[in-house]
Every structure is written in C-alpha cells, then in structure tokens.
Tab-separated table of C-alpha atoms and ligand atoms in Angstrom:
chain	number	residue	atom	x	y	z
A	1	MET	CA	21.097	62.221	47.329
A	2	LYS	CA	22.408	62.054	50.925
A	3	ILE	CA	23.530	58.525	51.831
A	4	THR	CA	24.929	56.782	54.896
A	5	VAL	CA	26.995	53.607	54.539
A	6	ILE	CA	27.381	51.524	57.703
A	7	GLY	CA	30.401	49.190	57.668
A	8	VAL	CA	33.591	50.409	56.023
A	9	GLY	CA	35.273	47.213	54.840
A	10	TYR	CA	36.020	46.103	51.272
A	11	VAL	CA	32.437	46.541	50.148
A	12	GLY	CA	31.426	49.456	52.378
A	13	LEU	CA	34.379	51.684	51.579
A	14	THR	CA	34.201	51.007	47.846
A	15	THR	CA	30.434	51.622	47.912
A	16	GLY	CA	30.720	54.856	49.900
A	17	VAL	CA	33.534	56.287	47.814
A	18	CYS	CA	31.903	55.377	44.493
A	19	LEU	CA	28.473	56.666	45.541
A	20	ALA	CA	30.213	59.972	46.345
A	21	GLU	CA	32.121	59.771	43.060
A	22	ILE	CA	28.823	59.650	41.132
A	23	GLY	CA	27.534	62.769	42.898
A	24	ASN	CA	25.902	61.684	46.158
A	25	ASP	CA	26.764	63.112	49.588
A	26	VAL	CA	28.024	60.168	51.613
A	27	LEU	CA	28.797	59.532	55.275
A	28	CYS	CA	30.647	56.279	56.002
A	29	VAL	CA	30.194	54.948	59.544
A	30	ASP	CA	32.268	52.279	61.257
A	31	LYS	CA	32.713	51.376	64.913
A	32	ASP	CA	36.454	50.882	64.390
A	33	LYS	CA	37.823	54.247	65.610
A	34	ILE	CA	41.335	53.614	64.307
A	35	LYS	CA	40.028	52.820	60.829
A	36	ILE	CA	37.972	56.043	60.788
A	37	VAL	CA	40.907	58.162	61.991
A	38	ASP	CA	43.163	56.573	59.351
A	39	LEU	CA	40.607	57.179	56.599
A	40	LYS	CA	40.350	60.848	57.589
A	41	GLN	CA	44.122	61.008	57.216
A	42	GLY	CA	43.929	59.409	53.776
A	43	LYS	CA	45.210	56.005	54.944
A	44	ILE	CA	43.220	53.344	53.055
A	45	PRO	CA	43.142	49.965	54.875
A	46	ILE	CA	42.771	47.888	51.721
A	47	TYR	CA	44.776	47.458	48.536
A	48	GLU	CA	42.293	48.284	45.788
A	49	PRO	CA	43.485	50.047	42.611
A	50	GLY	CA	41.929	53.492	42.268
A	51	LEU	CA	40.265	53.539	45.688
A	52	ALA	CA	42.798	55.683	47.542
A	53	ASP	CA	42.751	58.659	45.196
A	54	LYS	CA	38.953	58.638	44.888
A	55	THR	CA	38.646	58.475	48.675
A	56	LEU	CA	40.972	61.456	49.112
A	57	LYS	CA	39.369	63.467	46.313
A	58	ASN	CA	35.805	63.032	47.569
A	59	TYR	CA	36.811	63.590	51.185
A	60	GLN	CA	38.606	66.814	50.269
A	61	ASN	CA	35.696	68.128	48.215
A	62	LYS	CA	33.368	67.213	51.077
A	63	LYS	CA	31.259	64.683	49.132
A	64	LEU	CA	32.484	62.003	51.526
A	65	ASN	CA	32.952	61.942	55.269
A	66	PHE	CA	33.639	59.384	58.006
A	67	SER	CA	32.263	58.881	61.492
A	68	THR	CA	32.101	56.331	64.286
A	69	SER	CA	28.630	57.494	65.354
A	70	ILE	CA	25.737	55.442	63.993
A	71	LYS	CA	23.339	58.095	65.358
A	72	GLU	CA	25.072	60.701	63.214
A	73	GLY	CA	24.772	58.287	60.299
A	74	ILE	CA	21.052	57.751	60.815
A	75	ASP	CA	20.338	61.480	61.157
A	76	PHE	CA	22.523	62.339	58.126
A	77	ALA	CA	20.565	60.544	55.399
A	78	ASP	CA	17.240	58.938	54.439
A	79	VAL	CA	19.031	56.170	52.523
A	80	ILE	CA	21.135	53.929	54.759
A	81	PHE	CA	23.304	51.184	53.212
A	82	ILE	CA	24.213	48.226	55.415
A	83	ALA	CA	27.626	46.939	54.332
A	84	VAL	CA	28.818	45.059	57.399
A	85	GLY	CA	30.513	41.668	57.210
A	86	THR	CA	28.469	38.472	56.823
A	87	PRO	CA	31.165	35.808	57.311
A	88	ALA	CA	30.441	32.086	57.026
A	89	LYS	CA	29.942	30.086	60.211
A	90	TYR	CA	31.616	26.674	60.407
A	91	THR	CA	28.354	25.202	59.100
A	92	GLY	CA	28.613	27.419	56.037
A	93	GLU	CA	25.617	29.440	57.170
A	94	ALA	CA	26.090	33.204	56.953
A	95	ASP	CA	26.680	34.900	60.296
A	96	LEU	CA	24.196	37.795	60.352
A	97	THR	CA	24.824	39.056	63.874
A	98	SER	CA	26.444	42.271	62.620
A	99	VAL	CA	23.493	42.903	60.303
A	100	GLU	CA	21.021	42.394	63.156
A	101	THR	CA	23.029	44.665	65.491
A	102	VAL	CA	23.018	47.493	62.960
A	103	VAL	CA	19.340	47.017	62.098
A	104	VAL	CA	18.314	47.152	65.767
A	105	ASP	CA	20.419	50.278	66.220
A	106	ILE	CA	18.758	51.952	63.243
A	107	ALA	CA	15.283	50.943	64.443
A	108	LYS	CA	15.891	52.392	67.879
A	109	LYS	CA	17.358	55.665	66.640
A	110	MET	CA	15.383	56.500	63.500
A	111	THR	CA	12.659	59.126	63.903
A	112	THR	CA	11.878	59.902	60.249
A	113	TYR	CA	11.278	57.815	57.097
A	114	LYS	CA	14.329	55.743	56.101
A	115	ILE	CA	15.248	53.409	53.282
A	116	ILE	CA	17.389	50.555	54.646
A	117	VAL	CA	19.508	49.087	51.841
A	118	SER	CA	21.192	45.704	52.255
A	119	LYS	CA	24.478	45.870	50.337
A	120	SER	CA	26.130	43.019	52.260
A	121	THR	CA	25.732	39.559	50.772
A	122	VAL	CA	22.866	38.043	52.754
A	123	PRO	CA	20.800	34.868	52.418
A	124	VAL	CA	17.448	35.152	50.738
A	125	GLU	CA	14.672	36.235	53.127
A	126	THR	CA	17.080	38.393	55.176
A	127	GLY	CA	15.113	41.404	53.939
A	128	LYS	CA	12.030	39.942	55.589
A	129	LYS	CA	13.966	39.493	58.847
A	130	ILE	CA	15.206	43.101	58.656
A	131	GLN	CA	11.621	44.290	58.115
A	132	GLU	CA	10.347	42.304	61.123
A	133	THR	CA	13.223	43.396	63.341
A	134	ILE	CA	12.763	47.099	62.624
A	135	ARG	CA	9.012	46.848	63.286
A	136	LEU	CA	9.802	45.007	66.553
A	137	TYR	CA	11.943	47.902	67.853
A	138	ASN	CA	10.128	50.797	66.206
A	139	ARG	CA	6.358	50.605	65.803
A	140	THR	CA	5.800	54.136	64.518
A	141	THR	CA	8.380	55.348	62.010
A	142	ASP	CA	7.748	54.572	58.340
A	143	PHE	CA	10.535	52.831	56.390
A	144	ASP	CA	11.289	50.679	53.350
A	145	ILE	CA	13.734	47.815	52.811
A	146	VAL	CA	15.856	47.411	49.661
A	147	SER	CA	18.140	44.600	48.505
A	148	ASN	CA	20.996	46.000	46.402
A	149	PRO	CA	23.622	43.225	46.118
A	150	GLU	CA	27.165	44.045	45.023
A	151	PHE	CA	29.048	42.273	42.234
A	152	LEU	CA	32.484	43.729	42.963
A	153	ARG	CA	35.623	41.740	42.194
A	154	GLU	CA	38.608	42.454	44.401
A	155	GLY	CA	41.320	44.165	42.425
A	156	SER	CA	38.751	45.789	40.112
A	157	ALA	CA	36.081	46.817	42.638
A	158	VAL	CA	36.092	50.524	41.768
A	159	SER	CA	35.710	49.944	38.037
A	160	ASP	CA	33.162	47.180	38.684
A	161	PHE	CA	31.098	49.638	40.767
A	162	LEU	CA	31.284	52.500	38.262
A	163	ASN	CA	30.852	50.291	35.161
A	164	PRO	CA	28.652	47.400	36.354
A	165	TYR	CA	27.088	44.796	34.087
A	166	ARG	CA	23.841	45.590	35.895
A	167	ILE	CA	22.453	47.178	39.046
A	168	VAL	CA	20.001	44.952	40.908
A	169	LEU	CA	17.359	46.710	43.024
A	170	GLY	CA	15.025	44.587	45.107
A	171	VAL	CA	12.253	46.931	46.302
A	172	ASN	CA	8.726	46.725	47.712
A	173	SER	CA	7.525	50.324	47.176
A	174	GLN	CA	7.498	52.957	44.427
A	175	LYS	CA	9.055	55.433	46.843
A	176	ALA	CA	12.039	53.152	47.486
A	177	LYS	CA	12.385	52.422	43.769
A	178	ASP	CA	12.421	56.128	42.864
A	179	ALA	CA	14.973	56.888	45.585
A	180	MET	CA	17.316	54.090	44.478
A	181	LEU	CA	17.085	55.120	40.818
A	182	GLU	CA	18.098	58.612	41.926
A	183	VAL	CA	21.062	57.211	43.920
A	184	TYR	CA	22.354	55.451	40.784
A	185	GLN	CA	21.153	57.983	38.214
A	186	ASN	CA	24.709	58.780	37.049
A	187	ILE	CA	25.672	55.175	36.345
A	188	ASP	CA	24.803	54.107	32.804
A	189	ALA	CA	23.918	50.426	33.288
A	190	PRO	CA	20.764	48.271	33.149
A	191	LYS	CA	18.768	48.658	36.375
A	192	ILE	CA	17.031	45.368	37.208
A	193	ILE	CA	14.028	46.097	39.431
A	194	THR	CA	12.789	43.020	41.291
A	195	ASP	CA	11.112	41.976	44.527
A	196	ILE	CA	13.453	41.701	47.514
A	197	GLU	CA	13.785	37.895	47.580
A	198	SER	CA	14.700	37.707	43.880
A	199	ALA	CA	17.379	40.386	44.317
A	200	GLU	CA	18.883	38.482	47.263
A	201	LEU	CA	18.917	35.267	45.226
A	202	ILE	CA	20.542	36.901	42.180
A	203	LYS	CA	23.704	37.478	44.224
A	204	HIS	CA	24.137	33.914	45.462
A	205	ALA	CA	22.985	32.451	42.171
A	206	SER	CA	25.502	34.568	40.219
A	207	ASN	CA	28.492	33.832	42.438
A	208	SER	CA	27.703	30.136	42.619
A	209	PHE	CA	27.374	29.984	38.834
A	210	LEU	CA	30.763	31.677	38.369
A	211	ALA	CA	32.319	29.204	40.802
A	212	LEU	CA	30.604	26.396	38.901
A	213	LYS	CA	32.211	27.570	35.655
A	214	ILE	CA	35.638	27.518	37.287
A	215	SER	CA	35.122	24.038	38.730
A	216	TYR	CA	33.844	22.843	35.363
A	217	ALA	CA	37.093	24.070	33.732
A	218	ASN	CA	39.134	22.471	36.509
A	219	ALA	CA	37.303	19.145	36.100
A	220	LEU	CA	37.903	19.342	32.333
A	221	SER	CA	41.613	19.949	33.033
A	222	ARG	CA	41.792	16.591	34.806
A	223	ILE	CA	40.405	14.860	31.700
A	224	CYS	CA	42.806	16.792	29.458
A	225	GLU	CA	45.721	15.487	31.492
A	226	LYS	CA	44.499	11.918	31.020
A	227	VAL	CA	44.080	12.164	27.251
A	228	GLY	CA	46.954	14.575	26.441
A	229	ALA	CA	44.720	17.492	25.424
A	230	ASP	CA	45.421	21.137	26.377
A	231	ILE	CA	42.751	22.746	28.583
A	232	GLU	CA	43.707	26.186	27.253
A	233	PHE	CA	42.660	25.127	23.735
A	234	VAL	CA	39.548	23.346	25.009
A	235	THR	CA	38.240	26.350	26.983
A	236	GLN	CA	39.264	28.715	24.175
A	237	GLY	CA	37.213	26.627	21.747
A	238	MET	CA	34.264	26.595	24.147
A	239	GLY	CA	34.407	30.297	24.989
A	240	TYR	CA	33.686	31.552	21.459
A	241	ASP	CA	30.131	30.323	21.952
A	242	SER	CA	28.449	33.354	23.527
A	243	ARG	CA	26.090	30.992	25.361
A	244	ILE	CA	29.158	29.721	27.237
A	245	GLY	CA	31.433	32.795	27.273
A	246	LYS	CA	35.206	32.699	27.745
A	247	ASP	CA	35.349	34.336	31.194
A	248	PHE	CA	35.754	32.262	34.359
A	249	LEU	CA	36.804	29.203	32.388
A	250	ASN	CA	40.492	29.427	33.376
A	251	ALA	CA	41.652	26.172	34.951
A	252	GLY	CA	44.125	26.575	37.788
A	253	VAL	CA	44.744	25.563	41.377
A	254	GLY	CA	41.156	26.476	42.297
A	255	PHE	CA	39.192	29.487	43.465
A	256	GLY	CA	39.644	31.281	46.782
A	257	GLY	CA	38.781	34.713	48.132
A	258	SER	CA	36.271	35.976	50.662
A	259	CYS	CA	33.278	35.408	48.379
A	260	PHE	CA	33.122	32.238	46.309
A	261	PRO	CA	33.851	29.761	49.129
A	262	LYS	CA	31.595	31.658	51.553
A	263	ASP	CA	28.753	32.306	49.109
A	264	LEU	CA	28.778	28.705	47.859
A	265	ALA	CA	28.567	27.368	51.427
A	266	ALA	CA	25.831	29.876	52.289
A	267	PHE	CA	23.793	29.043	49.186
A	268	ILE	CA	24.014	25.311	49.921
A	269	ASP	CA	22.878	26.066	53.480
A	270	ILE	CA	20.034	28.305	52.276
A	271	SER	CA	18.918	25.622	49.822
A	272	ASN	CA	18.948	22.971	52.552
A	273	ASN	CA	16.888	25.249	54.788
A	274	CYS	CA	14.229	25.674	52.123
A	275	GLY	CA	14.143	21.946	51.403
A	276	TYR	CA	16.362	21.611	48.345
A	277	ASN	CA	19.599	19.602	48.378
A	278	PHE	CA	21.846	21.596	46.004
A	279	GLN	CA	24.089	18.602	45.189
A	280	LEU	CA	25.506	20.372	42.117
A	281	LEU	CA	27.062	23.105	44.290
A	282	LYS	CA	28.450	20.533	46.697
A	283	GLU	CA	30.228	19.025	43.699
A	284	VAL	CA	31.563	22.499	42.760
A	285	GLN	CA	33.139	22.675	46.231
A	286	LYS	CA	34.523	19.141	45.999
A	287	ILE	CA	36.117	19.722	42.587
A	288	ASN	CA	37.731	22.869	43.994
A	289	ASP	CA	39.181	20.956	46.941
A	290	ASP	CA	40.323	18.088	44.700
A	291	GLN	CA	42.067	20.548	42.376
A	292	LYS	CA	44.424	21.605	45.158
A	293	GLN	CA	45.134	18.006	46.139
A	294	SER	CA	45.807	16.988	42.540
A	295	PHE	CA	48.252	19.904	42.282
A	296	ILE	CA	50.225	18.485	45.212
A	297	ASP	CA	50.203	15.065	43.509
A	298	LYS	CA	51.528	16.766	40.370
A	299	ILE	CA	54.415	18.264	42.348
A	300	LYS	CA	55.237	14.839	43.829
A	301	GLU	CA	55.070	13.262	40.379
A	302	ILE	CA	57.852	15.543	39.146
A	303	VAL	CA	59.955	16.259	42.235
A	304	TRP	CA	59.521	12.784	43.832
A	305	ASN	CA	60.060	13.025	47.648
A	306	LEU	CA	59.215	16.483	48.993
A	307	LYS	CA	61.016	16.149	52.337
A	308	GLY	CA	63.950	18.580	52.508
A	309	LYS	CA	63.272	19.886	49.003
A	310	LYS	CA	63.270	23.699	48.507
A	311	PHE	CA	60.277	25.214	46.711
A	312	ALA	CA	60.049	28.755	45.402
A	313	VAL	CA	56.353	29.694	45.577
A	314	LEU	CA	55.495	32.648	43.357
A	315	GLY	CA	52.132	34.197	44.272
A	316	LEU	CA	50.349	34.004	47.631
A	317	SER	CA	47.216	36.191	47.198
A	318	PHE	CA	44.016	34.419	46.107
A	319	LYS	CA	44.193	36.271	42.773
A	320	PRO	CA	46.291	39.007	41.169
A	321	ASN	CA	45.913	42.746	41.983
A	322	THR	CA	44.953	42.167	45.597
A	323	ASP	CA	46.759	41.630	48.914
A	324	ASP	CA	43.886	39.474	50.177
A	325	MET	CA	44.824	36.044	51.495
A	326	ARG	CA	41.337	34.883	52.516
A	327	GLU	CA	40.828	31.266	51.397
A	328	ALA	CA	43.821	31.631	49.055
A	329	PRO	CA	44.669	28.263	47.446
A	330	SER	CA	48.321	29.007	48.353
A	331	LEU	CA	47.496	28.410	52.032
A	332	ASP	CA	46.318	24.820	51.515
A	333	ILE	CA	49.081	24.038	49.035
A	334	ILE	CA	51.865	25.441	51.231
A	335	ASP	CA	50.372	23.626	54.214
A	336	SER	CA	50.547	20.316	52.307
A	337	LEU	CA	54.145	20.975	51.248
A	338	LEU	CA	55.207	21.791	54.813
A	339	LYS	CA	53.466	18.671	56.126
A	340	GLU	CA	55.671	16.636	53.781
A	341	GLY	CA	58.782	18.323	55.186
A	342	ALA	CA	59.376	20.635	52.239
A	343	ILE	CA	61.096	24.011	52.639
A	344	VAL	CA	59.168	26.970	51.161
A	345	THR	CA	60.336	30.423	50.177
A	346	ALA	CA	57.558	32.644	48.797
A	347	PHE	CA	57.361	35.868	46.839
A	348	ASP	CA	54.231	37.943	46.267
A	349	PRO	CA	54.203	41.558	44.959
A	350	VAL	CA	51.791	42.818	47.675
A	351	ALA	CA	50.332	40.023	49.850
A	352	THR	CA	53.449	39.146	51.885
A	353	LYS	CA	52.362	41.193	54.922
A	354	ASN	CA	48.950	39.501	55.077
A	355	ALA	CA	50.509	36.100	54.366
A	356	LYS	CA	52.979	36.528	57.246
A	357	ALA	CA	50.035	37.137	59.597
A	358	ILE	CA	48.743	33.667	58.702
A	359	LEU	CA	51.827	31.569	57.866
A	360	GLY	CA	54.248	33.284	60.264
A	361	ASP	CA	57.766	31.883	60.076
A	362	ALA	CA	56.676	28.475	58.760
A	363	ILE	CA	58.019	29.732	55.434
A	364	THR	CA	60.505	32.417	54.404
A	365	TYR	CA	59.550	35.474	52.354
A	366	ALA	CA	61.728	36.784	49.569
A	367	GLU	CA	61.877	40.397	48.450
A	368	THR	CA	62.428	39.480	44.819
A	369	ILE	CA	61.695	36.630	42.412
A	370	VAL	CA	65.431	35.980	42.004
A	371	ASP	CA	65.920	35.676	45.761
A	372	ALA	CA	62.914	33.376	46.055
A	373	THR	CA	64.101	31.020	43.324
A	374	LYS	CA	67.839	30.866	44.115
A	375	GLY	CA	68.839	27.232	44.682
A	376	ALA	CA	65.265	25.962	44.568
A	377	ASP	CA	64.448	22.427	43.481
A	378	ALA	CA	61.333	23.761	41.744
A	379	VAL	CA	59.379	26.959	41.093
A	380	ILE	CA	55.655	26.790	41.858
A	381	ILE	CA	53.328	29.430	40.373
A	382	LEU	CA	50.138	29.908	42.431
A	383	THR	CA	48.898	33.397	41.434
A	384	GLU	CA	49.001	34.794	37.911
A	385	TRP	CA	50.579	38.173	38.743
A	386	ALA	CA	51.522	40.047	35.566
A	387	ASP	CA	55.130	40.372	36.893
A	388	PHE	CA	55.507	36.588	36.732
A	389	LYS	CA	54.608	36.321	33.055
A	390	ASN	CA	57.726	38.344	32.112
A	391	ILE	CA	60.202	36.386	34.233
A	392	ASP	CA	63.419	35.710	32.310
A	393	VAL	CA	63.457	32.023	33.267
A	394	ALA	CA	66.846	31.537	31.543
A	395	ASN	CA	68.480	33.611	34.307
A	396	LEU	CA	66.935	31.862	37.297
A	397	LYS	CA	69.494	30.079	39.469
A	398	LEU	CA	67.516	26.953	40.303
A	399	LYS	CA	69.071	23.756	41.592
A	400	THR	CA	66.933	21.779	39.128
A	401	PRO	CA	65.065	23.381	36.189
A	402	ILE	CA	61.509	22.518	37.232
A	403	ILE	CA	58.503	24.842	36.892
A	404	ILE	CA	55.073	23.754	38.110
A	405	ASP	CA	52.590	26.307	36.847
A	406	GLY	CA	49.336	26.369	38.803
A	407	ARG	CA	47.854	29.135	36.633
A	408	ASN	CA	49.136	28.186	33.152
A	409	ILE	CA	50.931	31.516	32.735
A	410	PHE	CA	53.802	30.036	30.681
A	411	ASP	CA	53.866	28.396	27.257
A	412	PRO	CA	54.880	24.702	27.580
A	413	LEU	CA	56.854	24.702	24.310
A	414	GLU	CA	58.757	27.851	25.325
A	415	MET	CA	59.667	26.266	28.648
A	416	LYS	CA	60.819	23.059	26.956
A	417	LYS	CA	62.979	25.068	24.548
A	418	LYS	CA	64.585	26.794	27.541
A	419	GLY	CA	65.448	23.433	29.036
A	420	TYR	CA	62.828	23.345	31.760
A	421	ILE	CA	60.771	20.434	32.997
A	422	TYR	CA	57.417	22.220	32.888
A	423	LYS	CA	54.102	21.040	34.232
A	424	GLY	CA	50.939	23.127	33.924
A	425	ILE	CA	47.283	22.440	34.654
A	426	GLY	CA	45.408	20.323	32.127
A	427	ARG	CA	48.244	20.361	29.589
B	501	UDX	C1	33.895	37.325	43.051
B	501	UDX	C2	32.915	37.650	41.933
B	501	UDX	O1	33.611	37.685	40.688
B	501	UDX	C3	32.261	39.018	42.190
B	501	UDX	O2	31.310	39.297	41.181
B	501	UDX	C4	31.580	38.968	43.560
B	501	UDX	O3	30.965	40.204	43.860
B	501	UDX	C5	32.596	38.630	44.626
B	501	UDX	O4	33.236	37.385	44.332
B	501	UDX	P1	36.361	37.957	43.735
B	501	UDX	O5	36.190	36.822	44.694
B	501	UDX	O6	36.868	39.259	44.243
B	501	UDX	O7	34.912	38.280	43.019
B	501	UDX	O8	37.369	37.511	42.596
B	501	UDX	P2	37.222	36.713	41.226
B	501	UDX	O9	37.931	37.495	40.192
B	501	UDX	O10	35.817	36.338	40.966
B	501	UDX	O11	38.087	35.373	41.504
B	501	UDX	C6	37.646	34.506	42.524
B	501	UDX	C7	38.580	33.298	42.519
B	501	UDX	O12	38.361	32.524	41.326
B	501	UDX	C8	40.067	33.656	42.528
B	501	UDX	O13	40.745	32.779	43.406
B	501	UDX	C9	40.507	33.401	41.094
B	501	UDX	O14	41.865	33.005	41.011
B	501	UDX	C10	39.600	32.242	40.699
B	501	UDX	N1	39.356	32.140	39.264
B	501	UDX	C11	38.690	33.142	38.634
B	501	UDX	C12	39.760	30.990	38.588
B	501	UDX	O15	40.365	30.094	39.170
B	501	UDX	N2	39.483	30.882	37.261
B	501	UDX	C13	38.812	31.863	36.584
B	501	UDX	O16	38.608	31.714	35.389
B	501	UDX	C14	38.422	33.037	37.289
C-alpha cells in the first residue's frame, strides 16, 4: 500500500519507517526543511534504538522517502497519516492547531478519494471535527476518516510498533477498514475494529490507566515508608495476580515524558467538557507531584541543610534508553535542590545535550559517573539507566557515603554492607 505520513517527529518518523519496514511504500512529509535534508542524509533527529538503521535501509531500497511538499504527499498516496504534534495548552487541553492546518491543506488539495488517518493523540470527537473541516473546504471529493492511535513507548518505539499488543482501528466504512487491514497485514497482532470515538478514547483511557498504576504504586510506597514495609515486595506480591499485572507498578520519583502528563491533563479536560469530573485522574496527577516533593523531603531528612551541599545526580532523562527531557522528574527535583542553594553535578548517558538546553549552566555536567560523584555529599539516582546498576559503589570518592535512590535500583542490604547510608523509595 502507498502511504503518506505528515509530521516527522517521534511518532511520525517511527510510524513511517515501520510502515515501510512491513512492506508499504511510504512518503514522510514535514515542513521543517532542515529535518528533511538531514533525514535524506541519514541523520536521525531522535535517539530511538533501531530507528536509524531501519530508516537508512528503507530509504536506500526506496520503500521510504522524505519531502517538504504536502501536495506531493497528498498526490502520492490514498492513505494519509496525520502525525503532527498535539501538545498540551496551559489548561491541559490538547492544542490541535497543527492538526487543523494539515486537515485544511489536505481538503484543499485532494482531488481523489483519500483515507485520512489520525495517528496523533487527539481528544475524542476530533475525528468528527476532521470530517466537518474537510467537508467545509472540499464539498466534492469522497474521503474516509480513521482513528489509529499509537501505543509507542520511547526507547522501545520500533519494537512496540512492529510487535504491538494490539492495533486499534476506528473506522466508519468497509472501504476504510479493508484499506487499514491491508496497511497492517504483515503485523501479527489483534486488530481491534471500533467506531472512531471508541478508538480515540482507547488511547487516553490506556495512558491514563498506566499512569494510575504508577501513582498507585507511588502512593503505596508512602505507606510502606510509614510502616517499614518494602514496596518492591508489595508490588511483586501484587503483580503475580494477572488481573493486576506486574508492569507499571514500579514506585519511583514519578512519571514524566511527553505523553503521560499531557494525556492525563487532556483526558481530564475532555471529561470536563463532556460533563464528567474525572476526580480520580486529578488524584493521579497530585500523587505524581507529591512524589517529587516527598523525594526532596527524603534528601533533607538524610543530608540535613542542602545549602552549599554537593549532589551528584545520576540520570536526567525521563526514563532510560531515551534522550528525552520532556517533563522529566529530574527537572523539578534539580530545581528544588538549586532553590535551596545546593550545588548539582549531573551525569546522563545520552540526555546531557537536551538537559543543557533546559538547565543551562545552573548545574555542571560530568562526562563520567566517577567525575560526577567525586567529592559529593550524596549521590541521587533519578533514572534507572542500566549503567548505574553496575556501579562499583566501593570505589566512588564521595565526601559522605550517602545514596538516595529514586528508582530503587540498588539493594538496601548490599548498600548497608558497603558502608553506605542508603535511602530508596518505599523501603
Ligand atoms: C507511554 C506509554 O507507555 C505508551 O504506551 C504511550 O504510547 C506513550 O506514553 P512513554 O511515555 O514513552 O510511553 O514511556 P513509559 O515507559 O510509559 O514511561 C512513562 C513514565 O513513567 C517514565 O517517566 C517512567 O519512568 C515512568 N514509570 C514507568 C514509572 O515511574 N513506573 C513504572 O512502573 C513505569
């Protein structure tokens, strides 16, 4: 199947490359000329394991191409994926201006039947708005709308696309359904065929539920600390029950990223707009915010006054295997430390460049773990990078042997044996 993908960001590039990988002919369109030139030269703008080589391979065997012309994109294929950004406004509502701009462009330029597929995360009933908008600008050409939400995790987006738990297809015609089944024919996964509104809701409902699980584990960790239990045992004991499941029950310093915070806020906004006060999700947000604050309190509890103290922060990205700093818990935590007059040196395997763009010279950036920790009053773990789990803590040259582990990557007994004052989450 010939496919155009409009918007070549995290989702759009992964979608375009993987759709080519499974045998489609794909044209990725973006208005950012520099990005398109870079992509044609094999320069991938995002750190995503496996994406670079698949981009190069499919580009070289002509299954994948790039363009800045939306007209070329519309003429190239009958199936057009919209994968532009839908960031949160300050109210939490999703900003759909990019979606509307693209939809109007398609409406004005399309002259033959098209299937417009919404891949971007959009509020429920956006499909209806797309339908109305196209009809407004193009009263003659036949088209169908599809909602095909993505469930990609950063750091594993390529494998998530090629081996999904499910593919959700919100359609309102047999023709669109048949076309979408052909697009995904080479992916062996359950295809959930629904109406458009249900497909749109599945995305927000899924992300919000995953965030809810995390906040539930984080709330439990607070109780564990009060009664001397270990959250790792509690969630392990819970997770064996397949009705609960062990995934997304890891307590830590809270969730970040470009999706959970944004999708939660958008879903709360959507619910308000349709007359339901989703108090439960507001609590999920509050627990996440409190978790970062309680982590700062934990640091104070052990280190006492923070002013003038030197902290080695290990991990800046919002999760391992990504360089993405969007809504990373490290930003709030470092901000709180700096406000108290602390001195911060940070190390992250890949996110330093993106972190510098946000934090600037408010902190210093070490090239290695040893450099970051030299002379520090305490080590603070904020992202569970695999590198950190193998640190030989006995050889760290700290001023005082304190480790505050925001992702429970170390074993408390091990740390005690090695002479450290160790504090984890919920332990
Ligand atoms: C998420 C969803 O998983 C994905 O399906 C959706 O398409 C996009 O949003 P992503 O945000 O890339 O993916 O990363 P994810 O692995 O879900 O982690 C999100 C945040 O939750 C990270 O900050 C991570 O550290 C945190 N997290 C995750 C926890 O704190 N505990 C957990 O058990 C799991």
